[in-house]
Short mmCIF file of C-alpha atoms in Angstrom, two decimals:
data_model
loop_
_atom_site.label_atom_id
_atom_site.label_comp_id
_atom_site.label_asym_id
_atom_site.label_seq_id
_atom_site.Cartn_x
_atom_site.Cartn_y
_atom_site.Cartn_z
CA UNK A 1 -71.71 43.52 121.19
CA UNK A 2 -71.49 47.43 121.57
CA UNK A 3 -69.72 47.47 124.32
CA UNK A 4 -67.11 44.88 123.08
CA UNK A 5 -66.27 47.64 119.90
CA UNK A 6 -66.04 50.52 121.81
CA UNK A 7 -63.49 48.60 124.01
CA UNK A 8 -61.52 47.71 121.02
CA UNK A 9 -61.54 51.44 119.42
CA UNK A 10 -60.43 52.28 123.02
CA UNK A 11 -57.58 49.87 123.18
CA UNK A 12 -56.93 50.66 119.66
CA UNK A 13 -56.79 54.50 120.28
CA UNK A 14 -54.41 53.97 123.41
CA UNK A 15 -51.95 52.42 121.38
CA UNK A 16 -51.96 55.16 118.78
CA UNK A 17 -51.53 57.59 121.40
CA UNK A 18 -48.53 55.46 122.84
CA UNK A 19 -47.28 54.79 119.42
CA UNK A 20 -47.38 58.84 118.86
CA UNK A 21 -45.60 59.41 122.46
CA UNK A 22 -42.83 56.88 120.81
CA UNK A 23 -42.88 58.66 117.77
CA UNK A 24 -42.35 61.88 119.40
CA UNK A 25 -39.72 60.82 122.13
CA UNK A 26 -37.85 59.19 119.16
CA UNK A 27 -38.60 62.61 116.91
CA UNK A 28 -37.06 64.33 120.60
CA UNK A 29 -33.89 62.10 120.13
CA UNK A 30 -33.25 62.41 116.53
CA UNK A 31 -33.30 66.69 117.08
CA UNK A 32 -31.26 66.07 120.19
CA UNK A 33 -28.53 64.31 117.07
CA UNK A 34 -29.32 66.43 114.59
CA UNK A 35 -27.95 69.29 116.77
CA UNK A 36 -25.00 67.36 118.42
CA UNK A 37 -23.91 66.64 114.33
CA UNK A 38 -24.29 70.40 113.76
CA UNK A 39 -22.50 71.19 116.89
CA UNK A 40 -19.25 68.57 115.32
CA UNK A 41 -19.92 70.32 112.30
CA UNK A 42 -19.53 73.87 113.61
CA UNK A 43 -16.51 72.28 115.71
CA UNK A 44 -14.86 70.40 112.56
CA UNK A 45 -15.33 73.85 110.63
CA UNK A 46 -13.46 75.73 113.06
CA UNK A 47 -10.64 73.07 113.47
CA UNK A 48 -10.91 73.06 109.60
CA UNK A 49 -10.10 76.81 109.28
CA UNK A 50 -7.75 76.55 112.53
CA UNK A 51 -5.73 74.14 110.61
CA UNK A 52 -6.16 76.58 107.32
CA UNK A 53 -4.67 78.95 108.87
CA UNK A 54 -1.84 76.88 111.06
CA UNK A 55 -0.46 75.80 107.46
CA UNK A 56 -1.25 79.42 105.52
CA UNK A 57 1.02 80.63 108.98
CA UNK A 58 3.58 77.95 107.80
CA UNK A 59 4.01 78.73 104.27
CA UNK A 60 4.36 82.25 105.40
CA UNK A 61 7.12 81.43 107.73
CA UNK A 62 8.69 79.01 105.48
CA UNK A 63 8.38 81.37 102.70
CA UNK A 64 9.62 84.06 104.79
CA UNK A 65 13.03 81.38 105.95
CA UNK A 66 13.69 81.21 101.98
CA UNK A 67 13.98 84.76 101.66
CA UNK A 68 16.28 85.11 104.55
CA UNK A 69 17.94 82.38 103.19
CA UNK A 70 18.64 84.07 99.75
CA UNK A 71 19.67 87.25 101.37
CA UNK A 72 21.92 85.46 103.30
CA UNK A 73 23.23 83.96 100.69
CA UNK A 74 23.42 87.04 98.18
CA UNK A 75 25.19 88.48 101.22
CA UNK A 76 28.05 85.80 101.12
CA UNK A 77 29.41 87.67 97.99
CA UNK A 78 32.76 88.67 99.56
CA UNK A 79 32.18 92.11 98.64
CA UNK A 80 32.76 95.14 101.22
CA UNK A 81 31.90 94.82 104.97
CA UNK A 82 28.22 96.64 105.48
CA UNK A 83 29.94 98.86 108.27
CA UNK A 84 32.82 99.41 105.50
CA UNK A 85 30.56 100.26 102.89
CA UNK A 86 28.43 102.93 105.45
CA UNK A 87 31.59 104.76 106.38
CA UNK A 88 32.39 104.72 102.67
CA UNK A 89 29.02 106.37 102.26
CA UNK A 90 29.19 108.96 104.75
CA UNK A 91 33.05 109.72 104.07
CA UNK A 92 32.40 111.18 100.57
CA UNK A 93 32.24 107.67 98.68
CA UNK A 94 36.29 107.27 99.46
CA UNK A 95 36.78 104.09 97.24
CA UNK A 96 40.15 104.25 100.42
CA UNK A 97 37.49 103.94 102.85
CA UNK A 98 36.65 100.15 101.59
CA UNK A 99 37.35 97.36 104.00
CA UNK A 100 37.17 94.36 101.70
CA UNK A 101 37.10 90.55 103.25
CA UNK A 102 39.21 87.77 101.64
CA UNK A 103 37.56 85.36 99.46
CA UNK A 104 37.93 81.56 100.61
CA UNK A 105 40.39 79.41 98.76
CA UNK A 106 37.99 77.91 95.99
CA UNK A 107 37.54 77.77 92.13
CA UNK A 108 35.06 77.69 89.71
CA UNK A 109 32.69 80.31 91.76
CA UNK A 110 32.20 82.07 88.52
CA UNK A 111 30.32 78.98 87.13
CA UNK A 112 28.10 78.86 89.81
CA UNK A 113 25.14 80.83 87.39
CA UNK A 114 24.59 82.90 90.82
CA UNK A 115 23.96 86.22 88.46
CA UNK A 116 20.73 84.64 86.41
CA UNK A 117 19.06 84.74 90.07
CA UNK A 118 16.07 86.98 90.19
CA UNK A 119 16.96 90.20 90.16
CA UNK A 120 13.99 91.37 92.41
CA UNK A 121 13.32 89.38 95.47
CA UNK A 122 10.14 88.02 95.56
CA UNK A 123 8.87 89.54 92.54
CA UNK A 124 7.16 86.25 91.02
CA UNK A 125 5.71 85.22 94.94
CA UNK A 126 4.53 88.77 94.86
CA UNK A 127 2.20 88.30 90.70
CA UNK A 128 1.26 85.30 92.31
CA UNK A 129 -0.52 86.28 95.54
CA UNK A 130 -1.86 89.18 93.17
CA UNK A 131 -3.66 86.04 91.09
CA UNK A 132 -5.25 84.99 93.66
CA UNK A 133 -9.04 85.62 94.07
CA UNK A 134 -9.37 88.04 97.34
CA UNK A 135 -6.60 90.11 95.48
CA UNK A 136 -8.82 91.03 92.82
CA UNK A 137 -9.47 94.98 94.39
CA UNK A 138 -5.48 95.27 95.06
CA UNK A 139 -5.13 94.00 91.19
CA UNK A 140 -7.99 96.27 90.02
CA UNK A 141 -6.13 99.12 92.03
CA UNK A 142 -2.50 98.76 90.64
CA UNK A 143 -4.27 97.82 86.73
CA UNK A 144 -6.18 101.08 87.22
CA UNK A 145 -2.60 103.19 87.45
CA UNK A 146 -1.13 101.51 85.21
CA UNK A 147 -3.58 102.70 82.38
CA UNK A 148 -4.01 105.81 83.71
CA UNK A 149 -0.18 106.16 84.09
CA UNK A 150 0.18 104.76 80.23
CA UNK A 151 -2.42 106.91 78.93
CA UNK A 152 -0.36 110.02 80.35
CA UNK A 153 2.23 109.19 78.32
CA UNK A 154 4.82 109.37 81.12
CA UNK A 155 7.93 111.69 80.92
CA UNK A 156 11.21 111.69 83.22
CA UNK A 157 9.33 114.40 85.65
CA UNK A 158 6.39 111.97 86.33
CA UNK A 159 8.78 109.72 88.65
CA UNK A 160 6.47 111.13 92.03
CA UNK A 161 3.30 110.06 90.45
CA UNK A 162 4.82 106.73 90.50
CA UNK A 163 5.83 107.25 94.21
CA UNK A 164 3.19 108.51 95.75
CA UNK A 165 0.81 105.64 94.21
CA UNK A 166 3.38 103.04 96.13
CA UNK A 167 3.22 104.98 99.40
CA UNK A 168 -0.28 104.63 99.17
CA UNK A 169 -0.65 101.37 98.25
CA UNK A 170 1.27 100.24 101.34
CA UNK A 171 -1.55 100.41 103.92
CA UNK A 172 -4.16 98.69 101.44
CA UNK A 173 -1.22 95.32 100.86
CA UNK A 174 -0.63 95.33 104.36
CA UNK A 175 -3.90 95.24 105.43
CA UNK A 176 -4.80 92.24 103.36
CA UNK A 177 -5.34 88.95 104.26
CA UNK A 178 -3.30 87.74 101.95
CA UNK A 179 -0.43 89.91 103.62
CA UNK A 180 -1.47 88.92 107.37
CA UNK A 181 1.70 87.62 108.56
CA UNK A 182 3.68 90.55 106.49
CA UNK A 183 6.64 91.91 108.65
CA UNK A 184 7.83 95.45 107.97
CA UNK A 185 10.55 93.86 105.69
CA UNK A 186 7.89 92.15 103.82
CA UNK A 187 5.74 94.77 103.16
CA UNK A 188 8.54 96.91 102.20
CA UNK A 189 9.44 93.91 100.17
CA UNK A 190 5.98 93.96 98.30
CA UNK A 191 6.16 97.75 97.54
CA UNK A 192 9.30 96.70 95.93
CA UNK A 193 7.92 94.55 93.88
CA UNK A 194 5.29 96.62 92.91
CA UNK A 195 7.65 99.31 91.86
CA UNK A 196 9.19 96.36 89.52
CA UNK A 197 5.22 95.24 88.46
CA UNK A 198 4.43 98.71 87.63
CA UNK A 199 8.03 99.82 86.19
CA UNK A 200 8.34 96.74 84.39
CA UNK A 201 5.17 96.45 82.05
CA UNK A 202 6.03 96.66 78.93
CA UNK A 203 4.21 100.01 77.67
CA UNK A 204 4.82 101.67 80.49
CA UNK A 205 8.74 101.39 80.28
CA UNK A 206 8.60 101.98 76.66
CA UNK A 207 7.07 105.41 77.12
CA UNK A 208 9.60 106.62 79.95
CA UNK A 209 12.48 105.20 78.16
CA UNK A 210 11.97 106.91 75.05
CA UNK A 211 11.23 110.09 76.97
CA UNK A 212 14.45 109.44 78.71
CA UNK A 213 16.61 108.32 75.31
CA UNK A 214 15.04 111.56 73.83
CA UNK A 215 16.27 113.71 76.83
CA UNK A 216 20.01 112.39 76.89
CA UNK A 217 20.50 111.61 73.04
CA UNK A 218 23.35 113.93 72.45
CA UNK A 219 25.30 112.99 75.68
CA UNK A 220 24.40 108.84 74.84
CA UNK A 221 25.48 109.79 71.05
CA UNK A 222 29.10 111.00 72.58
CA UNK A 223 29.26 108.37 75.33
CA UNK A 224 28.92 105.77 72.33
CA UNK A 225 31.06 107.14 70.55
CA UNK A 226 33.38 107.89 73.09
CA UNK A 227 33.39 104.15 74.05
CA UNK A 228 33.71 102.91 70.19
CA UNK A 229 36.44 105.11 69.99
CA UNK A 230 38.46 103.97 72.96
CA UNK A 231 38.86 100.70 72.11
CA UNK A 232 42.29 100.55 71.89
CA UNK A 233 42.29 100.86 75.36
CA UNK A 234 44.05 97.59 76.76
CA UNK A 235 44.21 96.47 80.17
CA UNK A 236 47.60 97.63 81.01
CA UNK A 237 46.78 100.87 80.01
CA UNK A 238 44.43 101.03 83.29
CA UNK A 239 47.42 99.19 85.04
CA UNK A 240 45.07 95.98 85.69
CA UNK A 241 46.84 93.04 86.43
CA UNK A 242 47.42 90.57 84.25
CA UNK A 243 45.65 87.55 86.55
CA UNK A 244 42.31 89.88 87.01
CA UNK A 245 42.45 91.22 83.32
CA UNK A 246 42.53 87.31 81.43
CA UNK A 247 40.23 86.05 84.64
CA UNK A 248 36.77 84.28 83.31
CA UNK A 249 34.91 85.98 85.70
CA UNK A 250 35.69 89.14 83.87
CA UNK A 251 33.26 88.65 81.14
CA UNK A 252 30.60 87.95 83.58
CA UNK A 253 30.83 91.25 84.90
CA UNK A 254 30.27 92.60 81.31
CA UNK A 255 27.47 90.66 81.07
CA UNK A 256 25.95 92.24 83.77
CA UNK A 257 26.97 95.92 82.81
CA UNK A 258 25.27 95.25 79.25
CA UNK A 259 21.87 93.67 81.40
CA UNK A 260 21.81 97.37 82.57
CA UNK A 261 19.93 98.01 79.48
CA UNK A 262 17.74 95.00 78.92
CA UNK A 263 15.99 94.40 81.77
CA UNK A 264 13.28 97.59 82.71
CA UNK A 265 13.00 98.28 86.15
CA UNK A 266 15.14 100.59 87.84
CA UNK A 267 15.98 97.91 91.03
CA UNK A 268 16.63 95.70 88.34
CA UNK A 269 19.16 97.56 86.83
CA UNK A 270 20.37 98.75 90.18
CA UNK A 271 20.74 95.01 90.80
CA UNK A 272 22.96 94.88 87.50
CA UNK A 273 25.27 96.95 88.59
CA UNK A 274 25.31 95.69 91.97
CA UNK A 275 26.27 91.80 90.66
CA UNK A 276 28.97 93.54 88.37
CA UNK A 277 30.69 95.02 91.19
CA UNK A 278 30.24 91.77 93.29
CA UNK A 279 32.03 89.71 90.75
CA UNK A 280 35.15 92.49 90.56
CA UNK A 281 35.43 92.30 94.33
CA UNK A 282 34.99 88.35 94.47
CA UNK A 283 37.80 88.57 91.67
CA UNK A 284 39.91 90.78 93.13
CA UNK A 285 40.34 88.90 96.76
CA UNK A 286 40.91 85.36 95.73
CA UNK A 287 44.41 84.07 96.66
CA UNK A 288 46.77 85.23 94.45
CA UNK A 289 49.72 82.62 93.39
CA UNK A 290 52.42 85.84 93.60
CA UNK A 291 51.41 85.61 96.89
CA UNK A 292 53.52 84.31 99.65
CA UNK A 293 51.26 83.59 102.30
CA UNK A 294 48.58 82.57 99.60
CA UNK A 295 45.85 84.59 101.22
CA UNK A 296 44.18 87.10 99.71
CA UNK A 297 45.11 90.35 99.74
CA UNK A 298 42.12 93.04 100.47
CA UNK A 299 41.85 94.81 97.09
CA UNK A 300 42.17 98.73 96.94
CA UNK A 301 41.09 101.57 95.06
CA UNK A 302 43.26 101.09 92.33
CA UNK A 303 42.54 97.83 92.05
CA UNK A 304 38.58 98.30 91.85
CA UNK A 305 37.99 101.50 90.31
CA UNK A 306 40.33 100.57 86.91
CA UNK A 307 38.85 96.99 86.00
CA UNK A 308 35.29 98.63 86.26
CA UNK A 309 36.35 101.40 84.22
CA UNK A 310 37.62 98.75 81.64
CA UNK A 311 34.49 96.22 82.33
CA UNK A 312 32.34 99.42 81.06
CA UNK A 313 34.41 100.26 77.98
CA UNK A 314 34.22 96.74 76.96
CA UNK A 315 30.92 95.95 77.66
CA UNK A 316 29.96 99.42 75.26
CA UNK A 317 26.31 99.41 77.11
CA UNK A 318 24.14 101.30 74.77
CA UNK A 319 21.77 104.64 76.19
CA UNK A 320 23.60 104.51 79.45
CA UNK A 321 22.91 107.46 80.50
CA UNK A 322 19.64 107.72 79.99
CA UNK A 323 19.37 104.36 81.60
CA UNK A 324 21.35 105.82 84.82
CA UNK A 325 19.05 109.08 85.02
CA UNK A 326 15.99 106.91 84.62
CA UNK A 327 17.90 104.63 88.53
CA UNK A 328 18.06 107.94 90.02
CA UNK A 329 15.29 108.98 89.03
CA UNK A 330 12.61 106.52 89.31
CA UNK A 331 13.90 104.38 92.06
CA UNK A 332 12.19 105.17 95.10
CA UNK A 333 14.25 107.37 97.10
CA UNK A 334 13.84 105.53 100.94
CA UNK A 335 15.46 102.39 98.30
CA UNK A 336 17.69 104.40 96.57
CA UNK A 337 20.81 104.05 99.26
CA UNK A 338 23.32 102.12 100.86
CA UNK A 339 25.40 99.56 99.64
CA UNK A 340 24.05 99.52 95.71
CA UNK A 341 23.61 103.47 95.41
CA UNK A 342 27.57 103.41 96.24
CA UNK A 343 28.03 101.50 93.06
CA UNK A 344 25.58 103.22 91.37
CA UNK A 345 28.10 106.31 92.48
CA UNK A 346 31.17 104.03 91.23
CA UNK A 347 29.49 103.66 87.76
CA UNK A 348 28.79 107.35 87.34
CA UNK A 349 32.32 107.57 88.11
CA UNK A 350 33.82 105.18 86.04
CA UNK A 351 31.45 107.03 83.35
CA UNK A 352 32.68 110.44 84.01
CA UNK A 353 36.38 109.03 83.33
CA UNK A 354 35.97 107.68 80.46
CA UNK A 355 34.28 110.45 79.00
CA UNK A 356 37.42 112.94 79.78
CA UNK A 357 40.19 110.70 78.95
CA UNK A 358 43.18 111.35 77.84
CA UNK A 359 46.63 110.44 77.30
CA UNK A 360 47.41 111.60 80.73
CA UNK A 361 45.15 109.81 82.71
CA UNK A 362 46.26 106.22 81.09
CA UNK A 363 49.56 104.52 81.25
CA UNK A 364 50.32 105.24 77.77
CA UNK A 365 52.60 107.62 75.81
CA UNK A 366 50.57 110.96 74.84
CA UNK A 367 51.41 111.05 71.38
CA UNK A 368 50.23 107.24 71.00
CA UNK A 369 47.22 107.75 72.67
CA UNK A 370 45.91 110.95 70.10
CA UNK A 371 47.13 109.29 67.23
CA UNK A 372 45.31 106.28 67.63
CA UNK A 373 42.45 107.96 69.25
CA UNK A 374 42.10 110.09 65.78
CA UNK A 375 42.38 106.95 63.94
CA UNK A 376 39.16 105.76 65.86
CA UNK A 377 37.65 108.63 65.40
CA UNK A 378 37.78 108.86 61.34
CA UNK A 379 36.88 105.06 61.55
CA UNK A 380 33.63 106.06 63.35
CA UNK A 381 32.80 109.33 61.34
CA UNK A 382 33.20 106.89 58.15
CA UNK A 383 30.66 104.10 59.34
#
């Protein structure tokens, strides 16, 4: 009857309420999971970033070994002892002062294709990082200057605009992600490149070079012509050897005087001129046959100074002297030293000579040397 239902709904209704208790203990369990897999989740994120950042740490550092590795190996040129080079510096530039180290027995170094390496360290790592996403404000930053700098129209006395926008672009590159693991040789490194970025765009070296061509167009007008004249001019005359003056490095070192002009920043060309007095010295203290010990022999003044006086006159690099102004100039000054400003001295030099010479300062009869300079000169005033 009655009684019998209401026993039933009762039995029924306790094992609803049991089935809900096992609904909620099994609801109590499935949180309890749900927040252990977001706790592995949380904990796989941060070992995902961990390991992010293990491997960004050693692509820095590996990066960072290749660089070495390239300095070390651009160091390995054979050219003047650093401490030589210094005293050379701070004696006056004394070409006497030079303590050169002899070249290892070996042939063929010339062929090597060791001056088409980049002539700005880590100039292409640098555009790169600048690509990439988080750069975009550093990128907006240096793109901002560079308009402004273009629409200025810059002019041979704008150089410290140019500086002072890559002193203060050093704090905002090295406080960048991206720049993290950034040494004080990196960063240093960077704001080299960005000189090279900035120095290097097309428009931007136009309008400074023509400023500068306009500037030193009478004095790059004689200098051609001076070199076009001179021509004549024949090894012995500078009392180069015969072994350095028919050696096939020789041309290489043209190559690199005439680069002065093509490429467009001012490390670049400072690089230039660097490699072409690199190759001289490399020349200049392989063993010699004449010699008896067949060791080299360090070179000397008058070995140096004459074949780079005759690599320029050959190589008749157009606009060099607007091209030097616009080194001195532009190149940033704390950069602007050392080793490469010493040749940068050596090419001024080397310029300066040929500019006044005469039959006097040549091994060549006077008489010879005026006649056939005049016959240049008609030659040129005829073209």
């Amino acid at each position: 009857g009655e009684s019998a239902v209401r026993g039933r709904v009762r039995s029924l209704e306790a094992k609803v309420s049991a089935q809900q208790q096992e609904i909620a203990g099994l609801q109590g369990q499935l949180s309890q999971r749900e927040a252990a897999v977001s706790r592995l989740e949380l904990r796989n994120a941060a070992l995902t970033a961990s390991l992010e950042e293990k491997e960004h740490q050693i692509q820095t550092m590996e990066s960072r070994i290749a660089r070495l590795k390239q300095r070390l190996k651009e160091a390995n040129s054979y050219s003047p002892k650093p401490k030589s080079v210094a005293d050379a510096v701070r004696g006056g530039y004394a070409l006497e002062a030079l303590g050169l180290t002899p070249a290892p027995p070996s042939s063929g170094w010339h062929l090597d294709g060791e001056e088409d390496s980049p002539l700005v360290p880590g100039l292409d790592e640098f555009k790169d990082r600048l690509r990439d996403e988080t750069a975009a404000p550093l990128l907006g930053m240096v793109e901002s200057f560079v308009t402004a700098f273009v629409h200025k129209k810059p002019k041979l006395g704008d150089y410290a605009m140019v500086h002072h926008f890559l002193g203060a672009m050093e704090n905002p590159f090295r406080s960048h992600r991206l720049w993290r693991e950034a040494d004080d040789d990196d960063v240093a490194e960077t704001i080299d490149a960005l000189e090279a970025f900035i120095l290097g765009d097309e428009k931007v070296n136009a309008s400074v070079m023509q400023s500068m061509e306009v500037a030193h167009a009478e004095q790059d007008h004689l200098l051609s012509r001076r070199l076009w004249c001179l021509q004549f001019i024949q090894p012995q005359h500078l009392d180069v050897k015969k072994v350095h003056a028919t050696h096939p490095a020789l041309p290489l070192a043209r190559k690199m005087v005439t680069r002065i002009t093509q490429v467009r920043s001012p490390q670049e060309k400072l690089e230039c001129i660097f490699r072409a007095a690199r190759i001289i010295f490399r020349m200049l203290n392989e063993p010699s046959s004449s010699s008896s010990s067949g060791r080299a022999q360090p070179a000397s003044a008058d070995d140096f100074l004459p074949l780079f006086i005759l690599t320029v006159l050959k190589a008749q690099p157009q606009h060099l002297c607007a091209h030097l102004e616009f080194i001195a100039t532009f190149r940033r000054p704390s950069q602007l030293a050392g080793e490469r400003h010493y040749y940068l001295v050596q090419l001024q030099t080397a310029v300066a000579f040929i500019e006044h010479m005469d039959g006097a300062a040549v091994s060549m009869d006077l008489e010879e040397f005026d006649e056939k300079l005049r016959e240049r000169e008609q030659l040129w005033e005829s073209r």
